[in-house]
Tab-separated table of C-alpha atoms in Angstrom:
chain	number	residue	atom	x	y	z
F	11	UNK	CA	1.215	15.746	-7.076
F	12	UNK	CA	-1.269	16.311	-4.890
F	13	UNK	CA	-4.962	14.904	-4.423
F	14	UNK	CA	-7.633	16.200	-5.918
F	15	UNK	CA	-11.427	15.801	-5.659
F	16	UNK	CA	-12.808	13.189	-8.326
F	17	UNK	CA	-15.998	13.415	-9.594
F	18	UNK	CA	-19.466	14.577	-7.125
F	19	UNK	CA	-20.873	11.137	-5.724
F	20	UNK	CA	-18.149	8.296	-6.623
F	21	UNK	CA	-15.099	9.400	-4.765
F	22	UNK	CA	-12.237	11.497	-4.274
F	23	UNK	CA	-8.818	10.872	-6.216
F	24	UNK	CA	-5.572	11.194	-4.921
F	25	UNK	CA	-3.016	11.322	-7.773
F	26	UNK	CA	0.708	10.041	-7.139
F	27	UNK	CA	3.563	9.744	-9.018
F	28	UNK	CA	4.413	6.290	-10.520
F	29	UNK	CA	8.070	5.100	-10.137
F	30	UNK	CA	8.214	1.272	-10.297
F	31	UNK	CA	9.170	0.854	-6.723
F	32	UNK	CA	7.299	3.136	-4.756
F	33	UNK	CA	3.988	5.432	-4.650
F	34	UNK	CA	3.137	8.500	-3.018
F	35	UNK	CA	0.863	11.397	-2.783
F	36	UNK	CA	0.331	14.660	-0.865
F	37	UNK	CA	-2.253	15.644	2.183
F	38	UNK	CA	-2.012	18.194	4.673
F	39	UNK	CA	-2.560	19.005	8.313
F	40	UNK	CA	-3.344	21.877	10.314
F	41	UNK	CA	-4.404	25.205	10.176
F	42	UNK	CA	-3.025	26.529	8.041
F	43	UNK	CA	-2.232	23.835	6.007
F	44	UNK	CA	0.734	22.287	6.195
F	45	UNK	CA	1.878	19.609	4.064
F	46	UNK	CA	3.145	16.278	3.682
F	47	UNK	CA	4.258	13.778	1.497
F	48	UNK	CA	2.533	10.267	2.380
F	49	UNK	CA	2.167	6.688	1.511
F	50	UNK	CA	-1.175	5.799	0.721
F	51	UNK	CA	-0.852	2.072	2.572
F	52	UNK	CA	-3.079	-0.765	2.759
F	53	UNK	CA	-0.683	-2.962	4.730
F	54	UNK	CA	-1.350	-0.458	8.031
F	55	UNK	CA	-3.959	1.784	9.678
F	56	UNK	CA	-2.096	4.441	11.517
F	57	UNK	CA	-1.061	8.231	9.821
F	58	UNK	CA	1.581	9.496	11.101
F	59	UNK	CA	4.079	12.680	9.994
F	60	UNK	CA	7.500	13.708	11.043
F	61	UNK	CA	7.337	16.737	13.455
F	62	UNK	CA	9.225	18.779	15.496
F	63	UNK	CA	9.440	16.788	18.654
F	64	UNK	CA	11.308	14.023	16.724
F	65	UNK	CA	14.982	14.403	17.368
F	66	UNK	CA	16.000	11.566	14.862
F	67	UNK	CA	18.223	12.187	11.757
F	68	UNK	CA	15.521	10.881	9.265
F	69	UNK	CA	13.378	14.150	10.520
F	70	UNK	CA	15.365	16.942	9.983
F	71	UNK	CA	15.197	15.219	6.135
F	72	UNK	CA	11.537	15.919	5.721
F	73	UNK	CA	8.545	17.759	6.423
F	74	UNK	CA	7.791	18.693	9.941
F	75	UNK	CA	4.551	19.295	11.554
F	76	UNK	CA	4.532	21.931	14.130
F	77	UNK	CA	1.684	21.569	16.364
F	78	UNK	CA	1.794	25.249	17.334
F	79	UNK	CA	1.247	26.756	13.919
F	80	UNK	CA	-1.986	24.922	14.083
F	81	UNK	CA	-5.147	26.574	15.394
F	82	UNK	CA	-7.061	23.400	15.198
F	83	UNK	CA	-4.172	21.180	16.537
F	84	UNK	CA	-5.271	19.622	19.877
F	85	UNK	CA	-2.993	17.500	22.449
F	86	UNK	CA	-3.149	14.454	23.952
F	87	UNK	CA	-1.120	12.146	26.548
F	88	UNK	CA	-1.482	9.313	24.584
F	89	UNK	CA	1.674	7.532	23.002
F	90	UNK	CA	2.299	5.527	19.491
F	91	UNK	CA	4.782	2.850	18.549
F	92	UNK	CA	5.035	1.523	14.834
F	93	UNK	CA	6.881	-1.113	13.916
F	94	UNK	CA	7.019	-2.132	9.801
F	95	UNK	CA	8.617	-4.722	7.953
F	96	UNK	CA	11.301	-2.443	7.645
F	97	UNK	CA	11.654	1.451	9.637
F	98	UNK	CA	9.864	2.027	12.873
F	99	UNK	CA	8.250	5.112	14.543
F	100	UNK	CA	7.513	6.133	18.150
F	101	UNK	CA	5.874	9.561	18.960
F	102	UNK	CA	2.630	11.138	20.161
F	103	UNK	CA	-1.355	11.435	19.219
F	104	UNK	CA	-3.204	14.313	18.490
F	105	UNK	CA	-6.061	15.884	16.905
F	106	UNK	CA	-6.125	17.783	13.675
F	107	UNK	CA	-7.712	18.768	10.282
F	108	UNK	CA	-6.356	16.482	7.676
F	109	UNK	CA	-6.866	17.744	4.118
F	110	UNK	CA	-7.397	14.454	1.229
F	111	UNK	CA	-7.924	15.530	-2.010
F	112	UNK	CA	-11.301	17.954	-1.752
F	113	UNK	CA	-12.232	16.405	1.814
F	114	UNK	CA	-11.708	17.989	5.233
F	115	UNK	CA	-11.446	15.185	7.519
F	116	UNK	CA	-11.993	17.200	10.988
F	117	UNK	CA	-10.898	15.787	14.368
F	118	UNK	CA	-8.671	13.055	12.607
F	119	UNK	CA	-6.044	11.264	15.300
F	120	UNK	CA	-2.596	11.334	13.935
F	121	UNK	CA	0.950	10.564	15.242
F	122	UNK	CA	3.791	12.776	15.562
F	123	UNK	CA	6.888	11.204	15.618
F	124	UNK	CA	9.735	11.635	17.801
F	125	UNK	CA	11.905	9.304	16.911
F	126	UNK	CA	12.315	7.573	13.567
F	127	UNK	CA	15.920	5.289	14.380
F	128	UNK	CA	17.838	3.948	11.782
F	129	UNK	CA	18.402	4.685	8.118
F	130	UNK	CA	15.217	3.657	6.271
F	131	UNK	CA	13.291	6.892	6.416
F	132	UNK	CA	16.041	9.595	6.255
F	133	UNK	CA	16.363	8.098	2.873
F	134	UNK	CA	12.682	7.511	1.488
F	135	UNK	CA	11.196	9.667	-0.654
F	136	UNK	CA	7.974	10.366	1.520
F	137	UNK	CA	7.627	12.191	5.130
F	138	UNK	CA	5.000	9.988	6.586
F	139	UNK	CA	2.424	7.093	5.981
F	140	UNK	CA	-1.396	6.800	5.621
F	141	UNK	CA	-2.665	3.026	6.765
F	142	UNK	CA	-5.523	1.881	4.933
F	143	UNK	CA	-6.276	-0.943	6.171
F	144	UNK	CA	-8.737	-2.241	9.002
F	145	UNK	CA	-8.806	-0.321	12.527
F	146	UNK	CA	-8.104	-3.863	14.341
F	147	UNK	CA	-4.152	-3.362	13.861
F	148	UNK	CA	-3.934	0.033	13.953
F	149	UNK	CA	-1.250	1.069	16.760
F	150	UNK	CA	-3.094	2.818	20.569
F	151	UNK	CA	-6.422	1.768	18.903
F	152	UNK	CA	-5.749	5.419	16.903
F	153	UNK	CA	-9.190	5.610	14.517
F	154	UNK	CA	-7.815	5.402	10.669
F	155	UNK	CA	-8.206	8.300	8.332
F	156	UNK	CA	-10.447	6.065	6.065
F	157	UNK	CA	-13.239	5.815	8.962
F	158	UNK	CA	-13.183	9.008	10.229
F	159	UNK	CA	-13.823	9.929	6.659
F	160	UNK	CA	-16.838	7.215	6.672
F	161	UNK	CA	-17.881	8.103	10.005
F	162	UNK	CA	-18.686	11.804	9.058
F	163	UNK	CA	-20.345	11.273	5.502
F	164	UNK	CA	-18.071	12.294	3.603
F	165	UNK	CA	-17.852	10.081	0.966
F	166	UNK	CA	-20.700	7.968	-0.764
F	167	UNK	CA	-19.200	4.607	-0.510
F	168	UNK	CA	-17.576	3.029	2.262
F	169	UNK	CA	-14.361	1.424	-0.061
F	170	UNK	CA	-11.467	2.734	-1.559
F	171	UNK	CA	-9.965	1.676	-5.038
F	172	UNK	CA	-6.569	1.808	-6.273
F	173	UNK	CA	-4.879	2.311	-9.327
F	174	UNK	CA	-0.961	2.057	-9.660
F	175	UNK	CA	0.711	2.820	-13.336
F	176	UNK	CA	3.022	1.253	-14.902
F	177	UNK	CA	5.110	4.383	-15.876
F	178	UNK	CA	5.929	8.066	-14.754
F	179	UNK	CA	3.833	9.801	-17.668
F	180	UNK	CA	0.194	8.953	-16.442
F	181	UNK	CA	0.355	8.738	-12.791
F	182	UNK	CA	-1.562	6.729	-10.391
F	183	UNK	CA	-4.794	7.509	-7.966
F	184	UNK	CA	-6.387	5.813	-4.467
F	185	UNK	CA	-10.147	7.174	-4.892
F	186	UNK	CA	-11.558	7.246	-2.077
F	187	UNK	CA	-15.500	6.217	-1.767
F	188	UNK	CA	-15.574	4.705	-5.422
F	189	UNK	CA	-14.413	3.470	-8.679
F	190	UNK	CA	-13.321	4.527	-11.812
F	191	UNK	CA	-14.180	2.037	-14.662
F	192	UNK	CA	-11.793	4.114	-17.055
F	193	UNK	CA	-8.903	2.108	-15.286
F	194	UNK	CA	-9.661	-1.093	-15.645
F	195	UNK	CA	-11.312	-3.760	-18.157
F	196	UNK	CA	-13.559	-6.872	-17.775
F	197	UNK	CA	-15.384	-6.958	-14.764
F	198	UNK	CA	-14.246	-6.677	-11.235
F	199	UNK	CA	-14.223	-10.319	-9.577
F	200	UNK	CA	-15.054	-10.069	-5.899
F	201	UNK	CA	-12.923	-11.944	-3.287
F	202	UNK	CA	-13.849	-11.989	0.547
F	203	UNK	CA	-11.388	-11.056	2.942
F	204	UNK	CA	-10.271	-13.934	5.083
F	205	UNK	CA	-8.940	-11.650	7.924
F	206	UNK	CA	-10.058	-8.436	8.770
F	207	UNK	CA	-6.944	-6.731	9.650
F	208	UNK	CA	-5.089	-6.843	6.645
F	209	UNK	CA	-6.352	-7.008	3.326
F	210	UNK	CA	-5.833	-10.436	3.358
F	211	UNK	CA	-7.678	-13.024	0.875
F	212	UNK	CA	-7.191	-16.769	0.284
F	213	UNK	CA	-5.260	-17.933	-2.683
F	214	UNK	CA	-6.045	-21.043	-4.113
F	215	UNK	CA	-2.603	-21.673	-5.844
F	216	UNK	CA	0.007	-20.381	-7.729
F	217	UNK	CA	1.118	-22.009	-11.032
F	218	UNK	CA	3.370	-22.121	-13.902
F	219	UNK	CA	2.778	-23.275	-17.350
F	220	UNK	CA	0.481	-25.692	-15.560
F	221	UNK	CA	2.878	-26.352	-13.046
F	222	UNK	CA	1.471	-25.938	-9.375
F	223	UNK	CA	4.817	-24.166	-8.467
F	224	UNK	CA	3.865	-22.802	-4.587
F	225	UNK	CA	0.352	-23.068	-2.470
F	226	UNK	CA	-0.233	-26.145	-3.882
F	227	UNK	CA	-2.451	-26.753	-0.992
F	228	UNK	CA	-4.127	-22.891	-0.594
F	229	UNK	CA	-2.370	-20.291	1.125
F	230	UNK	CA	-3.115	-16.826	2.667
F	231	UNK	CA	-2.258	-13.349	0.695
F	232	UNK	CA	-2.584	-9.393	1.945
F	233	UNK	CA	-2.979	-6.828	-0.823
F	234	UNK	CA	-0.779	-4.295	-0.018
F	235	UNK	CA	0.174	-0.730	-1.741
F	236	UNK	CA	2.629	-0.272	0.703
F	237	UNK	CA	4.934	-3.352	-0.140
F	238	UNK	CA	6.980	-3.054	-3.537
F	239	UNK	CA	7.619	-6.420	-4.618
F	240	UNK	CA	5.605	-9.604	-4.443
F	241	UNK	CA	6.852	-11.858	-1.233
F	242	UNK	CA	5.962	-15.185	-0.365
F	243	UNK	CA	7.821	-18.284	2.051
F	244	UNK	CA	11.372	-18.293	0.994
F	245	UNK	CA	10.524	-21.892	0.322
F	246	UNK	CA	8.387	-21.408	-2.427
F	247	UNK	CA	9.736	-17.947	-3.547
F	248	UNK	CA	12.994	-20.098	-4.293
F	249	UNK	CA	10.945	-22.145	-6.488
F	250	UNK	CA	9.952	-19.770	-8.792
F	251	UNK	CA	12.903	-17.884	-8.610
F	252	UNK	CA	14.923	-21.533	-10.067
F	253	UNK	CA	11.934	-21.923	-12.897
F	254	UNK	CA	12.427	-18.340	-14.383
F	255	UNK	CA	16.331	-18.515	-14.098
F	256	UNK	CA	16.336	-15.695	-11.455
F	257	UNK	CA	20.022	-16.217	-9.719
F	258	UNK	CA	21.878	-14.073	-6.470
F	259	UNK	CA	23.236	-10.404	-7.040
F	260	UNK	CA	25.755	-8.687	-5.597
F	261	UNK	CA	22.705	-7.260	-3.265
F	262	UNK	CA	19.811	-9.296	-1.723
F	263	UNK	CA	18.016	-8.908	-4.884
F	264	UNK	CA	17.912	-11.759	-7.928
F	265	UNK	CA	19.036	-10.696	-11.333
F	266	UNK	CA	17.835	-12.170	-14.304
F	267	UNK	CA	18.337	-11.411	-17.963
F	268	UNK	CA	17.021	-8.137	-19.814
F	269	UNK	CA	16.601	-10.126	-22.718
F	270	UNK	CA	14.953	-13.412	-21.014
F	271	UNK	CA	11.803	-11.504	-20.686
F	272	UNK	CA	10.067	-11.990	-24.064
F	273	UNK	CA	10.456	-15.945	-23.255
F	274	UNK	CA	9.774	-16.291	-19.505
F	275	UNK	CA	6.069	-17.943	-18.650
F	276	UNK	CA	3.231	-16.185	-16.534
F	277	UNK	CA	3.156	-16.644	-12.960
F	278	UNK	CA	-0.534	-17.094	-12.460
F	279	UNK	CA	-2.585	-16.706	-9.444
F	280	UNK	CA	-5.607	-18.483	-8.758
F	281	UNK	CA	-7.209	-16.830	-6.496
F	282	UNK	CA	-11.907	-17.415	-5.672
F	283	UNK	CA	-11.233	-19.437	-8.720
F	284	UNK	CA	-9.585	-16.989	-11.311
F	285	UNK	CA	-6.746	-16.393	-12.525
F	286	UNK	CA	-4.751	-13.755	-12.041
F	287	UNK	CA	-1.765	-14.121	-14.776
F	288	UNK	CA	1.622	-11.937	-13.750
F	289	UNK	CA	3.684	-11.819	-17.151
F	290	UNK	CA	7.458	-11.489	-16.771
F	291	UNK	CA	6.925	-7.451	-18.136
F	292	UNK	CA	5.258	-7.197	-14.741
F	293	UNK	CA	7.575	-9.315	-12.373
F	294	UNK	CA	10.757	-8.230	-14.263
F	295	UNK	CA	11.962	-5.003	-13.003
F	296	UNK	CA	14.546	-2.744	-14.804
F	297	UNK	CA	17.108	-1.051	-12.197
F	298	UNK	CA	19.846	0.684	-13.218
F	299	UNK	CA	20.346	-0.792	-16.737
F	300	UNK	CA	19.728	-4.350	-15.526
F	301	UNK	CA	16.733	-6.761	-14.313
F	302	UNK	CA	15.847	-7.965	-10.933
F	303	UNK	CA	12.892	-10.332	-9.799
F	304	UNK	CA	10.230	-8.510	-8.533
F	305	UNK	CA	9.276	-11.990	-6.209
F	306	UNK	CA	11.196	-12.007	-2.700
F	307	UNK	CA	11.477	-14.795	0.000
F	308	UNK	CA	10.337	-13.769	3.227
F	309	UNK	CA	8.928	-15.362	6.696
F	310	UNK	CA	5.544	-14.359	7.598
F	311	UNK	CA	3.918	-16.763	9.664
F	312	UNK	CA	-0.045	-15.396	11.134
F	313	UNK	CA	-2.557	-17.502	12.982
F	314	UNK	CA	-3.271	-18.818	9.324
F	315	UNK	CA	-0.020	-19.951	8.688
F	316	UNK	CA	2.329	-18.611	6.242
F	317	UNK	CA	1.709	-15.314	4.345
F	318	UNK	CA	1.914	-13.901	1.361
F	319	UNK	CA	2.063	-10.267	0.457
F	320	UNK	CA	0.527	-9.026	-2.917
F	321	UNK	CA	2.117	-6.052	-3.258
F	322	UNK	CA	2.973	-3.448	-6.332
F	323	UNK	CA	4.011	-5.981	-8.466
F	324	UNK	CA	0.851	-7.249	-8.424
F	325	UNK	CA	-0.987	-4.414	-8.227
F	326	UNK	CA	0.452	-2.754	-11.535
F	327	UNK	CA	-1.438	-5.112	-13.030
F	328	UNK	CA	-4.679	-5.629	-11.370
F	329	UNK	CA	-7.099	-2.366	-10.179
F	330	UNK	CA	-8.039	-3.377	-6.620
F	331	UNK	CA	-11.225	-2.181	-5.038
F	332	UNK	CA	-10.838	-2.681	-1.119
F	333	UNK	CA	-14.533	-2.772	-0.380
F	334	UNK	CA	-15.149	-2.448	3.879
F	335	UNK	CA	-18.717	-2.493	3.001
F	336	UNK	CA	-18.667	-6.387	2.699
F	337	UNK	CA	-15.335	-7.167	3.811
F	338	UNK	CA	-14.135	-8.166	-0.093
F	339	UNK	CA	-11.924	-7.289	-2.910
F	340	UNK	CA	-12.614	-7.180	-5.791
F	341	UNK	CA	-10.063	-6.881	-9.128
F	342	UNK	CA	-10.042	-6.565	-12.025
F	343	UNK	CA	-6.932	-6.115	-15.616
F	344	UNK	CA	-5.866	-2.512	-15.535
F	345	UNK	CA	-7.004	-0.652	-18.548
């Protein structure tokens, strides 16, 4: 579906689909427009697209952007290299009109890949990504689409807020310069960001029936639309994993028991002193007629020590404001 422009003053809305694993929307570049399937994705800064320089498989799969059907497209010299936690990019910069929702975000940097290697984007379901988060990690110091936005006035707010459904029949939005109260209940409970790079907060633990099960101590976090699952040290993703009976698939994933889910605990976050409850409904995920643990083990060690990543399992369940006017977040129980 693609964006469009929410209500004069508070934002505008860009509407995505809502499968349980990944969310996209659609934007477009150029003059004429040309247009692109994206990743709206807090856990980077950079937008790039395929185009017709890139001579990897994963291109000729998807969109292209073709520099010289665009009257406004200008050049540069200047090179990009993306590396994710899985799928990289390499390419080139230029200048272009880049079309979110109502907004015409003029002169906005942008990469154009040339090569995409391996498998992971010939098979995703989206051309390209949109980073949301600070400009501090995004790749050849390329200025996000979020601040050029800011930088020109175009929206009243400088934060963006995201919504991410539960199911395919009401869809999902990232609004950008404001929020929507219609999507979520109770109040919004700020958190500062710890790190401006990432969205990352501090958690103060995470527990089960009581039970300090992992960050027993405090522990780091990133909020991060662009990450499906919710990952944490192996260490203590192993704990939870034994405590709801989650056990080795065939795959990399852990199965667990369709029917277990009506009696499985909450996995509750504490995070500025609230908690954030996860019920099994939300860290149970139905694939292909049977259930897989929506928490993953994974090594990411920062400056602050071991990481984890809040990502669409969480999010499902929490409406996230990512506020850059005071560097906090603030959530708050979907609606």
């Amino acid at each position: 579906m693609p964006c469009s422009l929410g209500a004069p003053g508070w934002g505008v809305t860009c509407a995505v689909p809502a499968p349980q694993e990944e969310y996209f929307g659609t934007i477009s570049i150029g003059t004429p427009a040309q247009d692109f399937t994206v990743i709206f994705d807090t856990g980077s800064s950079n937008l790039w697209v395929p185009s017709t320089y890139c001579s990897s498989l994963a291109c000729t799969n998807h969109n292209r952007f073709n520099p010289e059907d665009s009257s406004t497209y200008e050049a540069t010299s200047e090179s990009v290299s993306i590396e994710y936690g899985t799928g990289s990019m390499t390419g080139i910069l230029g200048y272009d009109t880049v079309k979110v929702g109502g907004i015409d975000d003029t002169n906005q940097i942008f990469g154009l890949s040339e090569t995409e290697p391996g498998s992971t984007f010939y098979y995703a379901p989206f051309d390209g990504i949109l980073g949301l988060a600070y400009p501090s990690i995004s790749s050849s110091d390329a200025t996000p689409v979020f601040d050029n936005i800011w930088d020109q006035g175009l929206i009243s707010e400088d934060l963006i807020s995201v919504y991410l459904s539960s199911d395919d029949e009401s869809g999902s939005v990232v609004i950008f310069g404001g929020i929507d109260s219609s999507y979520y209940t109770g109040s919004l409970h700020w958190v500062p960001v710890s790190d401006e790079g990432y969205w990352q907060i501090a958690v103060d633990s995470v527990t089960i029936n009581g039970e300090t099960i992992a960050c027993s101590e405090g522990c780091q976090a990133i909020i991060d639309t662009g990450t499906s699952l919710l990952t944490g040290p192996p260490s203590a993703i192993d704990n939870i994993q034994s405590y709801i009976g989650a056990t080795a698939g065939s795959s990399s994933e852990e199965v667990i028991s369709c029917s277990a889910i009506d009696s499985l605990p909450d996995v509750i976050f504490t995070i500025n002193g609230v908690e954030f409850p996860l019920p099994a409904s939300a860290y149970i995920l139905e694939e292909d007629e049977s259930c897989i643990s929506g928490f993953e083990g994974m090594d990411l060690d920062t400056s602050s020590g071991e990481l984890w990543v809040l990502g669409d399992v969480f999010i499902r369940q929490y409406y996230t404001v990512f506020n850059r006017a005071n560097n906090r977040v603030r959530l708050a129980s979907v609606a």
